[in-house]
mmCIF file of C-alpha atoms in Angstrom:
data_model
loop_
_atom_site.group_PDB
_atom_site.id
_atom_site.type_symbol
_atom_site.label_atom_id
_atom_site.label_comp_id
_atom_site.label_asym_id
_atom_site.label_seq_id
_atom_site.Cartn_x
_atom_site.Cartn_y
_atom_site.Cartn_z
ATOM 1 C CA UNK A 3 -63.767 -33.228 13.405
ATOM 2 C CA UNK A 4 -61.406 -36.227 13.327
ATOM 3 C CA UNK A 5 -57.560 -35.484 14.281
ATOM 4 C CA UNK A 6 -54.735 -37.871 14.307
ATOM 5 C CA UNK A 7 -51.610 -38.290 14.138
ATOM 6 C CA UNK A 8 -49.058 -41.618 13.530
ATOM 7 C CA UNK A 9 -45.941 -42.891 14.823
ATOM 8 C CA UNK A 10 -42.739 -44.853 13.239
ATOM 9 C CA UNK A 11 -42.340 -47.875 14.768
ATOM 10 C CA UNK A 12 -39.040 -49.432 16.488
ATOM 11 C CA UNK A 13 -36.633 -47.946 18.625
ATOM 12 C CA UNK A 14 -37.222 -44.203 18.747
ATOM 13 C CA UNK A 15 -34.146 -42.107 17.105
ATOM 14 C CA UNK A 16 -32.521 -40.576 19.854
ATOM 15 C CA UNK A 17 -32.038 -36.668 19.883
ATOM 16 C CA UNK A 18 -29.936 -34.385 17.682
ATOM 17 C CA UNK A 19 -28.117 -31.909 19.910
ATOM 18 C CA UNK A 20 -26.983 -28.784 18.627
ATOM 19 C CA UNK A 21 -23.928 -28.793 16.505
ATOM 20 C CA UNK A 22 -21.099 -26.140 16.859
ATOM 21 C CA UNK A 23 -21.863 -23.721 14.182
ATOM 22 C CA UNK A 24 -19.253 -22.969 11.829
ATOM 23 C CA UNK A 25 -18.028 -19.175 13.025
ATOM 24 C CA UNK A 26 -17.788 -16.047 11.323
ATOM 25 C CA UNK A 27 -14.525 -15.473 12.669
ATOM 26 C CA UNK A 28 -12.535 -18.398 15.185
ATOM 27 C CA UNK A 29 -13.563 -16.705 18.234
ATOM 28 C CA UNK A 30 -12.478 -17.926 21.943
ATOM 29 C CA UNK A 31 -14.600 -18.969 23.910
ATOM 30 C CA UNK A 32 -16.419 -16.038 25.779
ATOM 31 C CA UNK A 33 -18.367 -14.608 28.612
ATOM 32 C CA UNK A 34 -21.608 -13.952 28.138
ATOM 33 C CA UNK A 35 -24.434 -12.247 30.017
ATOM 34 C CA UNK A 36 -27.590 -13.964 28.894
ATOM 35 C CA UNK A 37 -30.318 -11.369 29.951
ATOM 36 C CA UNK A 38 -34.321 -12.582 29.577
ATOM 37 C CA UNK A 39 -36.880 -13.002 31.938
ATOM 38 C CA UNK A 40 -38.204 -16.320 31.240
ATOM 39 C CA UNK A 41 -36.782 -19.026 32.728
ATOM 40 C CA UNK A 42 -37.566 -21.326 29.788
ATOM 41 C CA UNK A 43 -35.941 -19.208 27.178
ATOM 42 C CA UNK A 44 -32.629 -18.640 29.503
ATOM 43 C CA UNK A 45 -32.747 -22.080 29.765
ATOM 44 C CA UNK A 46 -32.605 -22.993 25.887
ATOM 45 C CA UNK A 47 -30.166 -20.188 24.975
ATOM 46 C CA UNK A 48 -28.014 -21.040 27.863
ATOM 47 C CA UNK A 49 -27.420 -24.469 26.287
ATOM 48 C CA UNK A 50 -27.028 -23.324 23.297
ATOM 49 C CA UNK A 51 -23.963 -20.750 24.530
ATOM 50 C CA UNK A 52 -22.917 -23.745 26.432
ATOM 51 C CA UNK A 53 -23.057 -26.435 23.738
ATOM 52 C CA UNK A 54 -20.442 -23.286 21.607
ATOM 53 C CA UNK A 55 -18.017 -23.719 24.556
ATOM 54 C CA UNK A 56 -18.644 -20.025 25.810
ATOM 55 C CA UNK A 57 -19.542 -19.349 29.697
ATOM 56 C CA UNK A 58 -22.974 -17.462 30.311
ATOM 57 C CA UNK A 59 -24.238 -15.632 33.357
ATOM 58 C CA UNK A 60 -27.646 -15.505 33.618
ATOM 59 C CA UNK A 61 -30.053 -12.297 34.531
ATOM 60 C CA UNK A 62 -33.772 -12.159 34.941
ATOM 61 C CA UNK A 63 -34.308 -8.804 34.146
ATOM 62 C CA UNK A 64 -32.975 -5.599 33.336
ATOM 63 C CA UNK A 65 -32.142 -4.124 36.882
ATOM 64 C CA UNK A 66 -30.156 -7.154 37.484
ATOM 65 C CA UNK A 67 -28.179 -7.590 33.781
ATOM 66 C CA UNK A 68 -26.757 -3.830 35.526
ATOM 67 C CA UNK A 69 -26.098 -5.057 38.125
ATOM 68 C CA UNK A 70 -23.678 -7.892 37.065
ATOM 69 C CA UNK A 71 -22.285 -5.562 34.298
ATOM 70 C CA UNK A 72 -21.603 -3.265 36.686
ATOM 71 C CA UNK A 73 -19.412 -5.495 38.686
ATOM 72 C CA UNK A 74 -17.421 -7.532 36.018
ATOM 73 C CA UNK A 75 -17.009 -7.254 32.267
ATOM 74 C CA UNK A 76 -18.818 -9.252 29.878
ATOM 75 C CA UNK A 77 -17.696 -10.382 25.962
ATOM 76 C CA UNK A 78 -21.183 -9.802 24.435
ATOM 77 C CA UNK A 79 -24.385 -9.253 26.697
ATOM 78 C CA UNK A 80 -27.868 -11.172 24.331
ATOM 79 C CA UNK A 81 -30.449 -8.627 25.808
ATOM 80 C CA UNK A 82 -34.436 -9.307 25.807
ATOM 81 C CA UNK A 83 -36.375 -6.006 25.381
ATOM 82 C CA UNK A 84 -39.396 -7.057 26.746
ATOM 83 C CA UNK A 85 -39.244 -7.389 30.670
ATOM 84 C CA UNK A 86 -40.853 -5.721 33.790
ATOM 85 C CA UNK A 87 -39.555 -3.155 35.760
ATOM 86 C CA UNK A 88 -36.429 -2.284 33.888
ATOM 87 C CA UNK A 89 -37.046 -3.223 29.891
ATOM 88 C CA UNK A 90 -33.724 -4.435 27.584
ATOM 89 C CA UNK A 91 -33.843 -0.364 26.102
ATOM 90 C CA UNK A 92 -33.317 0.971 29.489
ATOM 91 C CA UNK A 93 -30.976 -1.539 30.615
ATOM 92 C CA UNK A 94 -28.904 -1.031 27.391
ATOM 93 C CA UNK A 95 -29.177 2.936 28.283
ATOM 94 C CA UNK A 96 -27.771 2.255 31.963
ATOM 95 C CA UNK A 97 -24.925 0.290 31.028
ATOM 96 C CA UNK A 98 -23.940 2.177 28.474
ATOM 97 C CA UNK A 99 -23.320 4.697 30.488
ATOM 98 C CA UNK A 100 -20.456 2.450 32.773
ATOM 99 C CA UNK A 101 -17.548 3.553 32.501
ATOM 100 C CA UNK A 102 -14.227 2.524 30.664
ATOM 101 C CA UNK A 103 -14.960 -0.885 28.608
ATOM 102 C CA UNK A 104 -17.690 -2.199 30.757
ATOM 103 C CA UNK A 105 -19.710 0.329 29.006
ATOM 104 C CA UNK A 106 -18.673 -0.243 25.502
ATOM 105 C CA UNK A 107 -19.935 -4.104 25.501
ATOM 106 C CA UNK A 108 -21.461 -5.407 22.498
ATOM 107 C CA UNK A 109 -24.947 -5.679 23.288
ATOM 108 C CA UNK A 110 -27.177 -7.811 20.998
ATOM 109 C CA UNK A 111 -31.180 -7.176 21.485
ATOM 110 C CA UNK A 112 -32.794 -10.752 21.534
ATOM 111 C CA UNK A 113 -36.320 -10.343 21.042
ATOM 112 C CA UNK A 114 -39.666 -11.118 19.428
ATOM 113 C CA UNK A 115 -40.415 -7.490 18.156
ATOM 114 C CA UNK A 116 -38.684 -6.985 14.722
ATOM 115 C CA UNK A 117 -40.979 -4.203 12.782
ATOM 116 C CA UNK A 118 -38.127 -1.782 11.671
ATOM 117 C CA UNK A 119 -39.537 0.957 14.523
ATOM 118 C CA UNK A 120 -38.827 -1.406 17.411
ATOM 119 C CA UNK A 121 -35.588 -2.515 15.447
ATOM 120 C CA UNK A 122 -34.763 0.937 15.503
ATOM 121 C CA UNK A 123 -35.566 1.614 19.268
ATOM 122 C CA UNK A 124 -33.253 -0.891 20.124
ATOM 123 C CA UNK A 125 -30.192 0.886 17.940
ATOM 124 C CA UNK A 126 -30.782 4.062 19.152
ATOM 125 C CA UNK A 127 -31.017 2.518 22.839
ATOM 126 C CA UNK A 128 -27.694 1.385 21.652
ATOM 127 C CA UNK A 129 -27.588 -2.344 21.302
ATOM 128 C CA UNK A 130 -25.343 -2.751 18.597
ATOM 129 C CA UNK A 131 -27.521 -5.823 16.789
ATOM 130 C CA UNK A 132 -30.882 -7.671 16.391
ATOM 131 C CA UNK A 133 -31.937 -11.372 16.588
ATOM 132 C CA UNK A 134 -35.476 -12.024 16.163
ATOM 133 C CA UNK A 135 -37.361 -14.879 18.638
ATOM 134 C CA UNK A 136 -37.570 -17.929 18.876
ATOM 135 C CA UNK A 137 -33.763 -17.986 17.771
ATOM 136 C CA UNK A 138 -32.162 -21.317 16.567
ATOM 137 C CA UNK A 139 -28.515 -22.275 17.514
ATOM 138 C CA UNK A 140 -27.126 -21.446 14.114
ATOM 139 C CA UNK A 141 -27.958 -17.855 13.893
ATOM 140 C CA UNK A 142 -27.346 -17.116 17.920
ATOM 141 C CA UNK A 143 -23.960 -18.575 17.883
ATOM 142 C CA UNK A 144 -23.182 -16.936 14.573
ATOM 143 C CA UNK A 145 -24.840 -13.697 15.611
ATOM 144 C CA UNK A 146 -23.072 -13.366 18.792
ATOM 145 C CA UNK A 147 -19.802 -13.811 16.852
ATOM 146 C CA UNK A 148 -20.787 -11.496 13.678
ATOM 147 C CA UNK A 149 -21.697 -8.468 16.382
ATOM 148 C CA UNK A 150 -18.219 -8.764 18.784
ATOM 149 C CA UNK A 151 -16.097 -8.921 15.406
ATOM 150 C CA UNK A 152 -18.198 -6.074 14.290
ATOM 151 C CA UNK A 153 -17.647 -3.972 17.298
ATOM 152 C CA UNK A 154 -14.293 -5.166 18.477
ATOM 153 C CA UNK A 155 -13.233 -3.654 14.310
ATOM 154 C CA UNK A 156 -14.539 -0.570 14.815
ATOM 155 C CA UNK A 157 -12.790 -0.083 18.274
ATOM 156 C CA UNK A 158 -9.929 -0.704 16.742
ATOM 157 C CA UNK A 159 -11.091 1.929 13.599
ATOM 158 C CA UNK A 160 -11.308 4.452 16.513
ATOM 159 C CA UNK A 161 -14.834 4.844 16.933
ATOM 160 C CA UNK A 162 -16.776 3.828 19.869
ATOM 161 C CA UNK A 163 -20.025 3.068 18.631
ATOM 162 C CA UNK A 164 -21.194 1.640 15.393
ATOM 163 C CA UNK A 165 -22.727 3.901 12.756
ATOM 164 C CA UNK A 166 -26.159 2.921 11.779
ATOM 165 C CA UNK A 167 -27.138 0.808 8.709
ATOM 166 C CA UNK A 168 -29.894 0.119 6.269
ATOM 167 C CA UNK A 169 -32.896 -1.949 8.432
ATOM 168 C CA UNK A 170 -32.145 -5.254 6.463
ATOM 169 C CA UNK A 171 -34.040 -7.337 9.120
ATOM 170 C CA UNK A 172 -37.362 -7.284 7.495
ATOM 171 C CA UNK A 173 -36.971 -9.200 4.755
ATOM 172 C CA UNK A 174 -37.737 -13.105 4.643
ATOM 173 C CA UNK A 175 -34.079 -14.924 4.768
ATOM 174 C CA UNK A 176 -33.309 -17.487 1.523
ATOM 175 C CA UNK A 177 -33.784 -21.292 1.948
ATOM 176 C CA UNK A 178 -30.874 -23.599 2.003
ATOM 177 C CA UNK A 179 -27.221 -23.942 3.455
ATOM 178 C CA UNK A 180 -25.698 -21.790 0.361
ATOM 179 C CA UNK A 181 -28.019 -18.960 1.573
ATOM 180 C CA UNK A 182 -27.352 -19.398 5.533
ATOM 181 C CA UNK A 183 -24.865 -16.242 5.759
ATOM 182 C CA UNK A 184 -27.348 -13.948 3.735
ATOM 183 C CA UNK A 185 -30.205 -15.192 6.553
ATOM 184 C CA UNK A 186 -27.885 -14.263 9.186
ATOM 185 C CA UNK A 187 -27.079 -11.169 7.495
ATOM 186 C CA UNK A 188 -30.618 -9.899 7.598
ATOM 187 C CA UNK A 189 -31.294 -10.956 10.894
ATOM 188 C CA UNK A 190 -28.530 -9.143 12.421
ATOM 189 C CA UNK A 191 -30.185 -5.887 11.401
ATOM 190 C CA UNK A 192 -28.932 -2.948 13.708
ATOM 191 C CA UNK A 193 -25.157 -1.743 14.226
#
């Protein structure tokens, strides 16, 4: 087999960063627990938050992500689901159980496994949405807002958690910028 592979010549293009994605709703700036333990993917997402003007804290794993939720409270906590020791479901479970608001953080599950039974595990851990992996900066950003407006509404509707809905996550999002709010709308899957 032959491979190659060809390159433009002149003065390479320099680098797009990320642009600030255009909100759901003009959120502050927030604090955000980034829990995941690879260092690579913490990070990517943490300049992502940082490039949207919001201040993460980073965890490795679940035990930890406790830990720091535990001592201080946290706008929206992005939660993998996949670690050692303590997993994202268990962590979820343990902080849910803090008391006063500390407990009632929006908790978004970040993660590679998206068939609607795993989608489900993480609602009824009670993370309160669903990104699938590898994320881009769009639908994070947008996510992380979509979910704290979500729960921050229904607070305010007198309910503490959000009821479940319809597993939307499993079908294939729609090409093109007109379409971008339906894609995030089926990737944000879980109330």
């Amino acid at each position: 087999s032959v491979f190659w592979f060809e390159l433009p010549s002149g003065e390479p293009a320099s680098p797009c960063l990320p642009q600030p994605a255009e909100p759901i709703a003009s959120l502050p700036p927030r604090q955000v627990l980034l829990v995941d333990d690879i260092k690579i993917n913490r990070d990517i997402i943490g300049a992502f938050l940082d490039a949207a003007g919001h201040v993460s804290v980073m965890a490795e794993g679940g035990q930890e992500a406790v830990d720091l939720a535990t001592e201080r409270q946290f706008d929206v906590i992005p939660m993998d689901v996949r670690m050692p020791k303590v997993d994202g479901l268990e962590a979820t479970r343990r902080i849910r159980a803090l008391p006063d608001s500390r407990g009632q953080v929006p908790i978004l599950a970040l993660t590679a496994y998206t068939f609607p039974d795993q989608v489900a595990q993480c609602r009824n851990a009670g993370m309160d949405g669903h990104l699938p992996k590898p994320v881009d900066y769009q639908t994070l950003i947008n996510g992380i807002d979509e979910v704290i407006v979500r729960v921050l509404a229904n607070r305010t509707r007198g309910n503490p958690r959000m009821p479940s809905a319809p597993d939307r996550g499993q079908k294939p999002p729609e090409a093109g910028k007109a379409s971008a709010r339906a894609g995030l709308e089926t990737r944000v899957s879980i109330n």
